[in-house]
């Protein structure tokens, strides 16, 4: 086989490339099937998303082949293709990826999220939503075009170089930040998850916050369903023109008759939910909000179920330490094929999960940490001292002076390096929370989210692949077809060349930010922007709940004693005619003052059915609260809270105890104390910045 691949004829290499492409196609289809229902998903989503995932995978395959195809030594070429076949493959892969990233996927993403019924209206909405984005892109292109025309004169080469260089630079900025975060997060998560007790503690710490998000999503969906229900009652006026649309929305919603009345707004406020005049824009906005709310609910329910399964499994692993037998119980319907397969006995399963898997995670985490260090080091030295790059010596095994050739082993290692760099960047995409609530949900991913994640895969693959190529010797990668397609236009101007070499040094910023927990420190300093999930040592024991609260919440959910489950069971019984018309649960009147149940959980609307507020009452409460202050007013609030919590030193309190104050200065101690408080309130620093002098928690 090796002799066939190393032969001067490219037949063996062509066969290998075709088989690899078929395997990649199968893997991409399995990924799509995992996140999308293939039978019910429209073709305008499946086909672009398939190519947006398949083309970057072919780029990972083409880069090692391209590195070996220009070798003069036929015996050490490895997998190679003729120059013409390689050029055609690169043109198809690069330009299709470029068009998908910048034009097709953004338009289709907004098209799927438009909310309108007619395709024409959805296309117009998508173009309007992308107009601002394209205006920003074309504005930057005009500035770059002036620079290119001044440097090289007006020509097609200058225009093409501008387009490719700007697209590469923007993708490189995003890729370096995301890759730097992932290079630290992936090995650290593996090492931390090697301890079952630590993993269970982290799951318990995440439970209250996730449970609160899940119930907020349910509340938002219920309010929109009630709005659709009230809209469906409109039979006259402007609603008659959109009766079919309204009926479709009613079919989408699920409003059972057995819903507790506490979850439905009061009758005196129902009429104010729906506007007087029903317009097409209003129905499109309502459809869009309803679809987003349904997918948000599905997302958090899926995450909550996954957390419960992980917590139950981890607890079973800890409990098996005494009996030396591990029984994970029956698998859930959502489990994979391998999870449903029971080959091991309880004792061998105990040995696997308690003796083998932890050490494998530590070994893999240490190995990937070493790989991350090599990538970061290569980024730092590739401009000044390229000969010190570690990656180039792992890929190039056949050196002839300063030059070298890439063999089959080097091709395999190069593909692994590129895959790890892409995996680190894509891992960060799921953690950085600035993506408008987008998420990947098993078999129920929103169409707009699928388009967006596919565009990120396509956008990050090209800059990361070329960035990896620059780790190698310049004599090697300048002979590749990849350099002729993209690299020569990046190096066309000194600005682009030095940007490509020096900007990756900034990978140290996300690396140190993730390594030392700077995200949590910045969040606690300013109080803004929950950008990245905090680690367990940076989490506080107040606010959304501590790990003890999460432990009790998980136990209550697994044991089936939560009030939410009792409400759902009561509602289902009443729907079947086997129970009361509405569930009656005794809820303590002083619920807001503290938890009086044996299981302490975060406050939720499902735990308080008798005191659930409708939209009107919630609006009244929100109106009574102060509006969002300015930036300086928020700083004043923080100064106020800081100064008010500082205790006066004892030596400062004793100053003046031997002197008696005159009455006009507040000689009475109690009066003086009250006057001091009054003066403190009147001299509130927040009033300088527009605040109202009250403390906000």
XYZ file of C-alpha atoms in Angstrom:
697
model
C 0.000 0.000 0.000
C 2.786 2.420 0.888
C 4.608 1.495 -2.333
C 1.449 2.181 -4.320
C 0.993 5.582 -2.687
C 4.639 6.497 -3.210
C 4.749 5.468 -6.859
C 5.306 8.102 -9.588
C 1.801 7.432 -10.917
C -0.937 9.421 -9.133
C -3.481 6.586 -9.405
C -3.035 5.459 -5.825
C -3.184 9.020 -4.544
C -6.343 9.702 -6.571
C -8.015 6.596 -5.153
C -7.016 7.614 -1.645
C -8.358 11.153 -2.186
C -11.690 9.869 -3.545
C -12.154 7.475 -0.615
C -11.268 10.278 1.821
C -13.854 12.579 0.215
C -16.529 9.887 0.477
C -15.691 9.365 4.161
C -15.849 13.117 4.771
C -19.239 13.258 3.029
C -20.565 10.504 5.280
C -19.254 12.249 8.405
C -20.868 15.545 7.367
C -24.206 13.798 6.768
C -24.027 12.204 10.218
C -23.312 15.599 11.765
C -26.301 17.096 9.954
C -28.494 14.205 11.063
C -27.414 14.725 14.672
C -28.525 18.365 14.745
C -31.263 18.488 12.087
C -34.150 16.182 11.117
C -33.210 15.349 7.543
C -36.714 14.373 6.392
C -38.467 17.561 7.459
C -35.654 20.068 6.893
C -36.036 22.016 3.617
C -33.476 21.545 0.872
C -32.471 25.228 0.871
C -31.030 24.555 4.344
C -29.541 21.082 3.939
C -27.596 21.704 0.730
C -25.791 24.968 1.688
C -25.039 23.695 5.196
C -23.678 20.445 3.772
C -21.254 22.273 1.484
C -20.359 24.769 4.226
C -19.159 21.824 6.339
C -17.811 19.618 3.551
C -15.672 22.225 1.773
C -13.649 23.186 4.900
C -13.080 19.478 5.502
C -11.696 19.164 1.968
C -9.371 22.103 2.673
C -7.943 20.207 5.646
C -7.344 17.327 3.206
C -5.949 19.505 0.414
C -3.320 21.332 2.492
C -1.203 18.208 3.247
C -1.598 16.986 -0.348
C -0.529 20.399 -1.629
C 2.554 20.412 0.608
C 3.768 17.094 -0.834
C 2.770 17.552 -4.476
C 5.676 19.878 -5.319
C 8.402 17.556 -4.049
C 11.083 16.661 -6.570
C 11.802 13.383 -4.794
C 9.166 10.991 -6.115
C 9.824 8.407 -3.410
C 8.994 10.789 -0.557
C 5.926 12.473 -1.966
C 3.265 10.550 -0.081
C -0.226 11.479 -1.300
C 0.050 13.829 -4.273
C -2.008 15.072 -7.216
C -1.058 16.508 -10.612
C -0.724 20.322 -10.732
C -3.847 20.812 -12.872
C -6.054 18.631 -10.651
C -4.711 20.376 -7.571
C -5.381 23.823 -9.038
C -8.964 22.953 -9.975
C -9.596 21.450 -6.531
C -8.275 24.558 -4.777
C -10.317 26.919 -6.944
C -13.521 24.984 -6.287
C -12.929 24.645 -2.551
C -11.724 28.199 -1.903
C -14.151 30.187 -4.042
C -17.219 28.164 -3.061
C -16.253 28.618 0.590
C -15.761 32.340 -0.018
C -19.174 32.776 -1.668
C -20.935 30.709 0.994
C -19.319 32.633 3.830
C -19.905 36.179 2.643
C -23.073 35.994 0.549
C -25.188 32.830 0.503
C -25.257 31.807 4.178
C -25.914 35.295 5.678
C -28.803 35.896 3.282
C -30.324 32.459 3.840
C -29.934 32.817 7.619
C -32.037 35.981 7.710
C -34.402 34.468 5.139
C -35.138 31.557 7.473
C -35.633 33.946 10.412
C -37.809 36.482 8.571
C -41.208 35.410 9.904
C -43.055 36.320 6.700
C -45.079 33.793 4.733
C -44.281 34.728 1.134
C -40.777 34.020 -0.246
C -40.576 37.471 -1.805
C -41.208 39.197 1.507
C -38.673 36.966 3.241
C -35.989 37.751 0.648
C -36.630 41.493 0.956
C -36.436 41.246 4.732
C -33.150 39.333 4.484
C -31.635 41.907 2.153
C -32.688 44.743 4.478
C -31.185 42.999 7.500
C -27.894 42.361 5.688
C -27.720 45.855 4.165
C -25.980 47.328 7.228
C -23.504 44.457 7.308
C -22.665 44.795 3.631
C -22.421 48.584 3.941
C -19.776 48.144 6.637
C -17.917 45.576 4.526
C -17.999 47.706 1.378
C -16.982 50.795 3.363
C -13.880 49.000 4.586
C -13.269 47.741 1.054
C -13.315 51.290 -0.333
C -10.611 52.381 2.107
C -8.524 49.349 1.235
C -9.105 49.909 -2.463
C -7.657 53.418 -2.219
C -4.552 51.994 -0.542
C -4.156 49.262 -3.166
C -4.672 51.630 -6.096
C -2.129 54.091 -4.687
C 0.411 51.304 -4.169
C -0.075 49.309 -7.396
C -2.383 51.346 -9.585
C -5.927 50.452 -10.710
C -5.986 46.906 -12.047
C -7.904 43.671 -11.702
C -5.034 42.199 -9.698
C -5.292 45.007 -7.152
C -9.048 44.528 -6.831
C -8.734 40.759 -6.443
C -5.904 41.146 -3.941
C -7.957 43.599 -1.916
C -10.943 41.240 -1.694
C -8.875 38.216 -0.703
C -6.663 40.104 1.754
C -9.572 41.764 3.577
C -11.502 38.504 3.827
C -8.412 36.704 5.140
C -7.536 39.418 7.671
C -11.050 39.557 9.109
C -11.202 35.779 9.379
C -7.733 35.710 10.969
C -8.755 38.230 13.660
C -11.717 36.101 14.702
C -9.807 32.821 14.347
C -6.852 33.890 16.508
C -9.087 35.017 19.366
C -11.254 31.891 19.310
C -8.287 29.543 18.842
C -6.385 31.140 21.743
C -9.311 30.547 24.059
C -9.795 26.963 22.893
C -6.116 26.031 23.170
C -6.399 26.545 26.928
C -10.007 25.453 27.498
C -9.828 22.018 25.853
C -6.840 20.591 27.813
C -8.015 22.195 31.049
C -11.499 20.707 30.748
C -10.040 17.255 30.157
C -7.817 17.457 33.230
C -10.595 18.836 35.427
C -13.111 16.238 34.310
C -10.751 13.470 35.375
C -12.002 13.996 38.945
C -15.577 12.736 39.345
C -16.169 14.748 42.514
C -14.967 17.975 40.906
C -17.059 17.304 37.818
C -20.155 16.749 39.960
C -19.481 19.954 41.891
C -19.276 21.946 38.639
C -22.519 20.421 37.391
C -24.234 21.335 40.650
C -22.894 24.879 40.373
C -24.303 25.225 36.853
C -27.728 23.801 37.731
C -29.456 26.850 39.330
C -28.476 29.250 36.561
C -29.459 26.818 33.812
C -32.748 25.998 35.534
C -33.562 29.681 35.790
C -32.839 30.204 32.088
C -35.036 27.247 31.206
C -37.973 28.603 33.162
C -37.480 32.090 31.722
C -37.653 30.553 28.250
C -40.849 28.717 29.200
C -42.347 31.931 30.559
C -41.506 33.843 27.391
C -43.050 31.144 25.212
C -46.212 31.004 27.312
C -46.677 34.770 27.037
C -46.355 34.604 23.265
C -48.786 31.694 23.101
C -51.309 33.668 25.126
C -50.823 36.566 22.734
C -51.544 34.263 19.787
C -54.590 32.906 21.619
C -55.974 36.399 22.066
C -55.165 37.194 18.454
C -57.099 34.133 17.328
C -60.215 35.519 19.013
C -60.198 38.491 16.676
C -62.723 37.758 13.959
C -63.435 41.279 12.745
C -61.503 44.288 11.534
C -58.015 44.027 10.119
C -57.577 40.511 11.556
C -59.880 39.064 8.870
C -57.270 39.831 6.183
C -54.726 37.577 7.925
C -57.006 34.823 9.198
C -55.027 32.013 7.553
C -51.781 33.324 9.003
C -53.310 33.586 12.475
C -54.643 30.033 12.248
C -51.178 28.780 11.320
C -49.763 30.482 14.407
C -52.477 28.867 16.523
C -51.557 25.455 15.148
C -47.900 26.072 16.018
C -48.743 27.046 19.583
C -49.657 24.509 22.228
C -52.173 25.998 24.664
C -53.967 23.182 26.499
C -57.248 23.832 28.226
C -55.803 22.421 31.457
C -53.198 25.152 31.817
C -53.330 26.700 35.304
C -55.053 30.061 35.306
C -52.066 31.554 37.101
C -50.055 31.213 33.890
C -52.583 33.188 31.848
C -52.912 36.979 32.103
C -55.851 38.506 33.866
C -59.004 39.161 31.831
C -58.762 42.925 32.262
C -55.330 42.925 30.594
C -56.003 40.458 27.764
C -57.316 43.127 25.446
C -54.123 45.130 25.671
C -51.884 42.297 24.491
C -52.885 42.581 20.826
C -52.782 45.946 19.031
C -55.942 47.432 17.620
C -54.772 47.287 14.003
C -53.201 44.024 12.832
C -50.500 44.523 10.208
C -48.261 42.197 8.233
C -45.185 43.512 10.013
C -46.725 42.788 13.401
C -47.560 39.200 12.445
C -44.062 38.681 11.021
C -42.488 39.953 14.254
C -44.803 37.737 16.298
C -43.948 34.699 14.158
C -40.241 35.413 14.496
C -40.463 35.819 18.274
C -42.551 32.665 18.582
C -40.070 30.574 16.591
C -37.133 31.915 18.595
C -38.926 31.264 21.878
C -39.772 27.688 20.869
C -36.184 26.946 19.957
C -34.894 28.658 23.114
C -37.157 26.470 25.217
C -36.019 23.366 23.340
C -32.395 24.398 23.819
C -32.548 24.868 27.579
C -34.656 21.745 28.098
C -32.066 19.750 26.155
C -29.215 21.289 28.173
C -31.074 20.619 31.426
C -31.718 16.978 30.521
C -28.074 16.578 29.541
C -26.966 18.071 32.862
C -29.257 15.727 34.793
C -27.912 12.687 32.937
C -24.310 13.747 33.554
C -24.986 14.439 37.237
C -26.754 11.097 37.704
C -23.947 9.210 35.955
C -21.230 11.023 37.924
C -23.010 10.364 41.210
C -23.291 6.682 40.330
C -19.542 6.566 39.627
C -18.823 8.080 43.044
C -21.212 5.691 44.791
C -19.599 2.663 43.147
C -16.346 3.159 45.074
C -17.637 1.064 47.995
C -19.260 -1.830 46.128
C -16.771 -1.932 43.199
C -19.749 -2.320 40.882
C -21.146 0.362 38.599
C -24.711 0.150 37.321
C -25.772 3.169 35.249
C -29.365 1.984 34.917
C -31.389 1.937 31.733
C -30.330 4.282 28.958
C -32.540 7.191 27.960
C -34.203 7.383 24.521
C -31.843 10.233 23.622
C -28.754 8.112 24.230
C -26.487 7.163 21.374
C -25.992 3.652 20.038
C -22.795 3.131 22.021
C -24.470 4.275 25.238
C -27.325 1.813 24.728
C -24.947 -1.077 24.071
C -24.238 -3.026 27.264
C -21.144 -5.216 26.837
C -19.336 -4.606 30.107
C -20.231 -6.160 33.421
C -20.780 -3.908 36.471
C -17.263 -4.666 37.732
C -15.508 -4.028 34.413
C -17.593 -0.879 33.982
C -16.372 0.248 37.400
C -12.762 -0.385 36.390
C -13.262 1.527 33.143
C -14.862 4.642 34.648
C -12.954 4.774 37.938
C -9.516 3.446 37.045
C -8.924 3.862 33.302
C -10.933 6.873 32.038
C -9.579 9.402 34.624
C -5.960 8.614 33.730
C -6.751 8.687 30.025
C -8.235 12.158 30.425
C -5.173 13.355 32.328
C -2.849 11.915 29.685
C -4.873 13.361 26.791
C -5.179 16.719 28.547
C -1.412 16.872 29.113
C -0.723 15.834 25.520
C -3.083 18.500 24.112
C -1.616 21.078 26.498
C 1.808 20.315 25.037
C 0.350 20.655 21.537
C -1.176 24.023 22.505
C 2.198 25.228 23.778
C 3.804 24.224 20.475
C 1.187 26.153 18.474
C 1.520 29.274 20.629
C 5.324 29.109 20.469
C 5.247 28.728 16.691
C 2.977 31.770 16.410
C 5.436 33.839 18.440
C 8.639 32.914 16.604
C 7.496 32.464 12.997
C 8.250 36.104 12.101
C 11.553 36.672 13.920
C 13.027 33.160 14.341
C 11.173 30.773 12.010
C 13.831 28.095 12.443
C 12.759 27.678 16.085
C 9.212 26.665 15.168
C 8.398 23.266 16.633
C 5.596 22.430 14.213
C 7.810 22.635 11.129
C 10.032 19.847 12.473
C 7.056 17.583 13.172
C 5.780 17.966 9.584
C 8.979 18.119 7.525
C 11.019 14.958 7.936
C 13.193 14.993 4.803
C 15.581 17.955 5.006
C 18.060 18.920 2.288
C 19.921 21.895 3.719
C 17.471 24.707 4.477
C 14.858 23.098 2.284
C 12.765 20.007 3.022
C 10.007 17.747 1.751
C 6.801 16.472 3.321
C 6.215 12.733 3.286
C 3.153 10.640 4.124
C 3.820 10.757 7.889
C 4.272 14.526 7.693
C 0.980 14.839 5.802
C -0.850 12.904 8.494
C 0.680 15.030 11.260
C -0.128 18.232 9.336
C -3.789 17.210 9.041
C -3.899 16.538 12.795
C -2.396 19.958 13.555
C -4.962 21.743 11.370
C -7.849 19.764 12.854
C -6.755 20.615 16.396
C -6.456 24.331 15.565
C -9.929 24.311 13.981
C -11.370 22.301 16.894
C -9.965 24.831 19.382
C -11.582 27.723 17.507
C -14.940 25.965 17.062
C -14.953 24.901 20.729
C -14.792 28.575 21.698
C -17.751 29.396 19.454
C -19.977 27.326 21.760
C -18.686 29.101 24.902
C -18.464 32.770 23.907
C -21.941 34.139 24.572
C -22.243 37.019 22.142
C -24.071 35.131 19.406
C -27.702 36.279 19.939
C -28.761 33.149 21.767
C -27.773 30.759 18.987
C -27.127 27.166 19.973
C -26.853 23.668 18.517
C -29.632 21.382 19.746
C -29.826 17.690 19.018
C -32.338 17.082 16.188
C -33.966 20.480 16.781
C -31.482 23.217 15.866
C -33.061 26.435 14.634
C -32.563 27.071 10.934
C -30.921 30.434 11.506
C -28.537 28.897 14.057
C -27.601 26.108 11.648
C -26.759 28.643 8.938
C -24.750 30.757 11.364
C -22.666 27.904 12.772
C -22.007 26.569 9.287
C -20.803 30.011 8.195
C -18.403 30.128 11.159
C -16.932 26.766 10.154
C -16.422 28.015 6.604
C -15.083 31.383 7.751
C -12.483 29.998 10.176
C -11.114 27.090 8.134
C -9.293 29.081 5.444
C -7.357 31.550 7.686
C -6.421 28.821 10.152
C -5.191 26.541 7.360
C -3.044 29.250 5.786
C -1.816 30.337 9.209
C -0.624 26.780 9.772
C 1.162 26.757 6.415
C 3.183 29.824 7.442
C 4.690 27.793 10.317
C 6.699 25.853 7.742
C 9.691 26.918 5.726
C 9.046 29.757 3.295
C 10.663 27.800 0.456
C 8.131 25.036 0.960
C 4.831 26.877 1.270
C 5.622 29.431 -1.461
C 5.713 26.556 -3.947
C 2.202 25.383 -3.049
C -0.953 26.049 -5.012
C -2.543 27.415 -1.829
C 0.019 30.228 -1.864
C -0.809 30.998 -5.502
C -4.534 31.111 -4.716
C -4.391 33.164 -1.508
C -0.908 33.734 -0.103
C 0.512 35.907 -2.866
C -2.384 38.351 -2.490
C -1.938 38.503 1.285
C 1.765 39.307 0.735
C 0.996 41.723 -2.121
C 1.467 44.754 0.149
C 3.848 45.193 3.100
C 0.834 45.943 5.303
C -0.806 42.597 4.586
C 2.472 40.706 4.869
C 3.372 42.132 8.284
C -0.205 41.769 9.505
C -0.087 38.076 8.664
C 3.180 37.648 10.564
C 2.694 39.910 13.588
C -1.017 39.775 14.396
C -1.010 36.077 15.470
C 1.273 37.141 18.351
C -1.886 38.539 19.951
C -2.959 34.955 20.577
C -1.379 35.543 23.993
C -4.280 37.835 24.934
C -7.055 35.176 24.896
C -4.595 32.578 26.190
C -3.767 34.544 29.337
C -7.370 35.728 29.708
C -8.566 32.113 29.786
C -5.630 30.733 31.746
C -5.873 33.218 34.625
C -9.647 33.775 34.602
C -9.486 37.410 33.485
C -13.012 37.217 32.057
C -14.497 36.718 35.503
C -12.298 39.429 37.006
C -13.324 41.917 34.339
C -16.963 40.992 34.848
C -16.729 41.550 38.595
C -14.862 44.823 38.040
C -17.308 46.407 35.622
C -20.391 44.254 36.008
C -21.005 44.153 32.271
C -20.834 41.517 29.608
C -21.186 37.876 30.546
C -18.833 37.047 27.693
C -17.441 33.643 28.587
C -18.651 31.069 31.077
C -16.736 31.411 34.317
C -14.824 28.567 35.850
C -15.885 26.971 39.071
C -13.274 28.774 41.137
C -14.505 32.114 39.793
C -18.160 31.460 40.527
C -19.761 33.115 43.501
C -22.003 31.471 46.056
C -24.780 33.991 45.732
C -27.063 35.388 43.058
C -28.248 32.556 40.819
C -27.455 29.910 43.433
C -24.556 27.972 44.891
C -23.570 24.366 44.277
C -25.557 23.296 47.355
C -28.677 24.772 45.840
C -27.888 23.004 42.573
C -27.360 19.721 44.413
C -30.793 19.926 46.024
C -32.355 20.982 42.742
C -30.850 18.030 40.864
C -31.909 15.590 43.582
C -35.433 16.944 43.509
C -35.665 16.643 39.723
C -34.231 13.119 39.648
C -36.527 11.966 42.436
C -39.587 13.495 40.767
C -40.532 15.696 43.747
C -40.261 19.118 42.083
C -43.329 21.336 42.094
C -42.986 21.848 38.329
C -43.336 18.135 37.691
C -46.282 17.900 40.040
C -47.962 20.745 38.166
C -47.377 19.036 34.814
C -48.699 15.730 36.127
C -51.774 17.419 37.578
C -52.374 19.208 34.284
C -52.107 15.959 32.327
C -54.515 14.220 34.708
C -57.063 16.969 34.361
C -56.692 16.860 30.584
C -57.487 13.145 30.607
C -60.461 13.690 32.910
C -58.907 11.714 35.727
C -58.349 14.546 38.157
C -59.347 18.001 39.215
C -59.917 20.757 36.697
C -56.910 22.659 38.033
C -54.104 21.636 40.359
C -54.377 22.915 43.907
C -51.088 23.142 45.703
C -50.432 24.674 49.078
C -47.805 27.376 48.738
C -46.564 29.232 51.848
C -47.488 32.877 51.875
C -44.003 33.934 52.956
C -42.308 32.181 50.033
C -40.487 35.326 48.968
C -38.743 35.684 52.322
C -36.862 32.402 52.124
C -36.995 28.787 51.194
C -39.242 26.750 53.457
C -39.059 23.453 51.597
C -36.457 20.812 52.375
C -34.938 21.360 48.933
C -33.580 24.851 48.320
C -33.799 25.948 44.713
C -33.652 29.153 42.827
C -36.942 31.082 42.755
C -39.057 30.267 39.753
C -42.489 31.000 38.500
C -43.376 27.326 38.492
C -42.606 27.084 42.170
C -45.094 29.887 42.834
C -48.243 29.178 40.829
C -50.512 31.099 43.158
C -48.534 34.307 42.909
C -47.705 34.196 39.201
C -48.116 37.563 37.582
C -49.530 38.229 34.161
C -48.005 40.627 31.663
C -49.859 43.626 33.013
C -48.802 43.048 36.597
C -45.261 42.394 35.490
C -45.352 45.654 33.586
C -46.479 47.511 36.698
C -43.596 46.082 38.665
C -41.125 46.927 35.962
C -42.488 50.470 35.727
C -41.945 51.009 39.432
C -38.260 50.108 39.123
C -35.745 52.714 38.025
C -34.826 52.792 34.379
C -31.354 51.911 33.150
C -28.912 54.594 34.185
C -26.075 55.980 32.171
C -22.536 54.662 32.333
C -21.459 57.303 34.850
C -24.538 56.699 37.008
C -23.676 52.998 37.167
C -20.149 53.895 38.270
C -21.680 56.096 40.957
C -23.784 53.159 42.160
C -20.680 51.047 42.529
C -18.803 53.760 44.399
C -21.793 54.150 46.720
C -21.986 50.419 47.477
C -18.226 50.281 48.050
C -18.030 53.219 50.432
C -21.139 52.205 52.380
C -19.755 48.749 53.097
C -16.407 50.021 54.454
C -16.256 49.837 58.247
C -14.815 52.859 60.013
C -11.536 51.956 61.796
C -11.706 51.767 65.566
C -8.964 54.327 66.067
C -10.902 56.768 63.901
C -14.120 56.138 65.834
C -12.378 56.919 69.157
C -11.143 60.299 67.968
C -13.206 62.994 69.610
C -14.764 60.789 72.294
C -13.243 63.075 74.938
C -14.783 66.176 73.404
C -18.393 67.172 73.728
C -19.981 68.526 70.598
C -22.147 71.666 70.786
C -25.839 71.230 70.190
C -25.659 73.089 66.892
C -23.188 70.428 65.709
C -25.379 67.541 66.848
C -24.190 66.987 70.391
C -26.641 64.108 70.936
C -24.985 60.848 69.878
C -28.140 59.396 68.370
C -28.875 62.608 66.568
C -25.312 62.798 65.381
C -25.461 59.297 64.062
C -28.694 59.955 62.231
C -27.336 63.213 60.871
C -24.241 61.416 59.627
C -26.438 58.964 57.775
C -28.476 61.816 56.378
C -25.373 63.663 55.274
C -24.034 60.501 53.690
C -27.252 60.063 51.787
C -27.339 63.715 50.745
C -23.715 63.644 49.620
C -24.275 60.522 47.538
C -21.611 60.388 44.847
C -24.095 58.886 42.411
C -26.028 62.155 42.324
C -23.049 63.687 40.551
C -23.640 61.341 37.596
C -27.430 61.435 37.416
C -28.252 58.675 39.926
C -31.150 58.740 42.397
C -29.107 57.928 45.512
C -30.609 54.485 46.097
C -28.589 51.301 46.427
C -29.144 48.731 43.719
C -28.298 45.102 44.388
